[in-house]
Structure formats: structure tokens, C-alpha cells
PDB file of C-alpha atoms in Angstrom:
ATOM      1  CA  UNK A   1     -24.782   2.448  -9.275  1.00 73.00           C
ATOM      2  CA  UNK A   2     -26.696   4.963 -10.855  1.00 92.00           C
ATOM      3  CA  UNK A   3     -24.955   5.683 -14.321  1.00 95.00           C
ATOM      4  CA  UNK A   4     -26.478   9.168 -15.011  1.00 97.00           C
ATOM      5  CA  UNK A   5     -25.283  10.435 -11.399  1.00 97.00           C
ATOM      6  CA  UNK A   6     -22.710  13.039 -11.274  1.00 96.00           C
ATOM      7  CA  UNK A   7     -19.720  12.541  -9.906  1.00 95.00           C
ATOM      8  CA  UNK A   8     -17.870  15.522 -10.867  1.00 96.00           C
ATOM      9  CA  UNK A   9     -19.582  18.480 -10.554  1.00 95.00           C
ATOM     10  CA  UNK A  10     -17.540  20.595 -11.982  1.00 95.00           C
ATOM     11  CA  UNK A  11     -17.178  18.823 -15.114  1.00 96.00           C
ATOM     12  CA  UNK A  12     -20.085  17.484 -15.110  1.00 96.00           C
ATOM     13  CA  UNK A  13     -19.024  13.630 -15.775  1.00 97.00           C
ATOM     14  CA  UNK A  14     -20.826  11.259 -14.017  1.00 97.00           C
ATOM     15  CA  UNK A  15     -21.038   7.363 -12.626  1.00 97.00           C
ATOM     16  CA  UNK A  16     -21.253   5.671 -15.901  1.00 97.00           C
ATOM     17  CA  UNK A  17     -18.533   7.947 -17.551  1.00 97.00           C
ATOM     18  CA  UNK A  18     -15.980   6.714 -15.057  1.00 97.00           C
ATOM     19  CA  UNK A  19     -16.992   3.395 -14.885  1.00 97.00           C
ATOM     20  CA  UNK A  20     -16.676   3.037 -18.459  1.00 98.00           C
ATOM     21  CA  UNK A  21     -13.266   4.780 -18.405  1.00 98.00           C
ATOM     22  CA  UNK A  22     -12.249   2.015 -15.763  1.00 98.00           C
ATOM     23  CA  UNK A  23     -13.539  -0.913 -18.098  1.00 97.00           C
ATOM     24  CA  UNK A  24     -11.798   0.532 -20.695  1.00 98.00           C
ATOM     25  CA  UNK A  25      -8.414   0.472 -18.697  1.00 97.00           C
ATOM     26  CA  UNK A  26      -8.205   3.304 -16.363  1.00 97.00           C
ATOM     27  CA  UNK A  27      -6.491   1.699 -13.630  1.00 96.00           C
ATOM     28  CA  UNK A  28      -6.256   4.443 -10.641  1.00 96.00           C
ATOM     29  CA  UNK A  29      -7.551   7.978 -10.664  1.00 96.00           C
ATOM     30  CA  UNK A  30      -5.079   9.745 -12.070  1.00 96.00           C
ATOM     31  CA  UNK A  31      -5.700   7.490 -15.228  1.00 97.00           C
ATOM     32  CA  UNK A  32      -9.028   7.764 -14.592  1.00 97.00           C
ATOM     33  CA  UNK A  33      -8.706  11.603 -14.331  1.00 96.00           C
ATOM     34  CA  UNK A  34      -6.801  11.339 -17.862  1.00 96.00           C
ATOM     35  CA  UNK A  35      -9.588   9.662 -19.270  1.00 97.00           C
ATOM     36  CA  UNK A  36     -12.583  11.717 -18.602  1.00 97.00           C
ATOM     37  CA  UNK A  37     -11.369  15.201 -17.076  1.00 96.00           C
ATOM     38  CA  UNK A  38     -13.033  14.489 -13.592  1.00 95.00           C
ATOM     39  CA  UNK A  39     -11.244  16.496 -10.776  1.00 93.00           C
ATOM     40  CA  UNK A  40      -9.572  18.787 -13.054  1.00 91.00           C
ATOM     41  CA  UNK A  41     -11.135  22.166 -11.919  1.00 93.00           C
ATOM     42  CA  UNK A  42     -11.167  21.690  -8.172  1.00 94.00           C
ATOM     43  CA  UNK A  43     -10.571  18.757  -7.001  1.00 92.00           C
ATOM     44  CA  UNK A  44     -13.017  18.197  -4.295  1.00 94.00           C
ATOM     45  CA  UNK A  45     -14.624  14.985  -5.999  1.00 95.00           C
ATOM     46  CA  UNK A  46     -11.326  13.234  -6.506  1.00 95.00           C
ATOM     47  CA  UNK A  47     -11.545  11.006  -3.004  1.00 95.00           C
ATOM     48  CA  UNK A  48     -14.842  10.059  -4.434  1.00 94.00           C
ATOM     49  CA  UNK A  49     -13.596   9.339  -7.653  1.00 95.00           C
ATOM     50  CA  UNK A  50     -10.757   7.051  -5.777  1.00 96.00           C
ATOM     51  CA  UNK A  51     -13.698   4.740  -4.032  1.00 96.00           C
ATOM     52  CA  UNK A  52     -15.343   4.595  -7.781  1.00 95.00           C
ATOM     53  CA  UNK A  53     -12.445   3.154  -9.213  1.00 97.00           C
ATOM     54  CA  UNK A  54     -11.928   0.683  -6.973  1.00 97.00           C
ATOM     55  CA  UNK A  55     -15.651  -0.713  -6.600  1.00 96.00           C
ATOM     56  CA  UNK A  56     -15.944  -0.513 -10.386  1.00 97.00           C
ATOM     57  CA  UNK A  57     -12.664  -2.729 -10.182  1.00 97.00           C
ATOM     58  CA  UNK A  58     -14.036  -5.026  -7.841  1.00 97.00           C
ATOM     59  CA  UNK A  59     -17.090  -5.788  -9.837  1.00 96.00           C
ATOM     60  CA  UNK A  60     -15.084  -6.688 -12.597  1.00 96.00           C
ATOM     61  CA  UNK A  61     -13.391  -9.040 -10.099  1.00 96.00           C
ATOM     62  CA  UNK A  62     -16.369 -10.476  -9.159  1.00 96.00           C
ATOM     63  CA  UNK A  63     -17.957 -10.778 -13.240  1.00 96.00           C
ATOM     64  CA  UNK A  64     -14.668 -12.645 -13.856  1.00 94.00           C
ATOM     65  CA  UNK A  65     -14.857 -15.352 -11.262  1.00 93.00           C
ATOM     66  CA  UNK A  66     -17.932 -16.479 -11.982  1.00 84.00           C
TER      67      UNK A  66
END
């Protein structure tokens, strides 16, 4: 994943802003959302934002069981 990327256009927040936000705790976009202020203008990235969360969350799956 390219960390710089935006993901929010709007807003201009990008990959590594989210993912962070999801390390930190962000557990589902609203949370996510919350965190950073992606999606809050109009909404069009928030699907994307959805399959962020959970492949940030599945990396941390996969750090953990090893």
C-alpha cells in the first residue's frame, strides 16, 4: 500500500493516515471516519475506506500470528 496515496479526496487524507488511525484503534469506518475526517464532505470514498479498514486489519492479523 502506498502510504502517500489519497484516499479521500475531498479531505485530502490518504493510505497511511487511515492505516495509522486503524493501528491506533479505529475499528470500522465510522471510527475510522472519527479519527481522520475521511468521507465527511461527500461521501463517495467511504466504500473504499470500508475495504481499507479491513485489509489494514487483516495485516495486523497476519503480523500477529507469526
Amino acid at each position: 500500500m502506498k502510504r502517500e496515496k489519497i484516499a479521500c479526496g475531498c479531505r485530502k487524507i490518504s493510505y497511511g493516515v487511515i492505516e495509522d488511525a486503524v493501528r491506533e484503534g479505529a475499528e470500522n469506518v465510522k471510527e475510522v471516519k472519527e479519527a481522520t475526517g475521511c468521507g465527511g464532505s461527500c461521501g463517495k470514498c467511504l466504500e473504499f475506506i470500508e475495504y481499507l479498514v479491513e485489509d489494514v486489519q487483516q495485516e495486523i492479523q497476519e503480523e500477529r500470528s507469526k
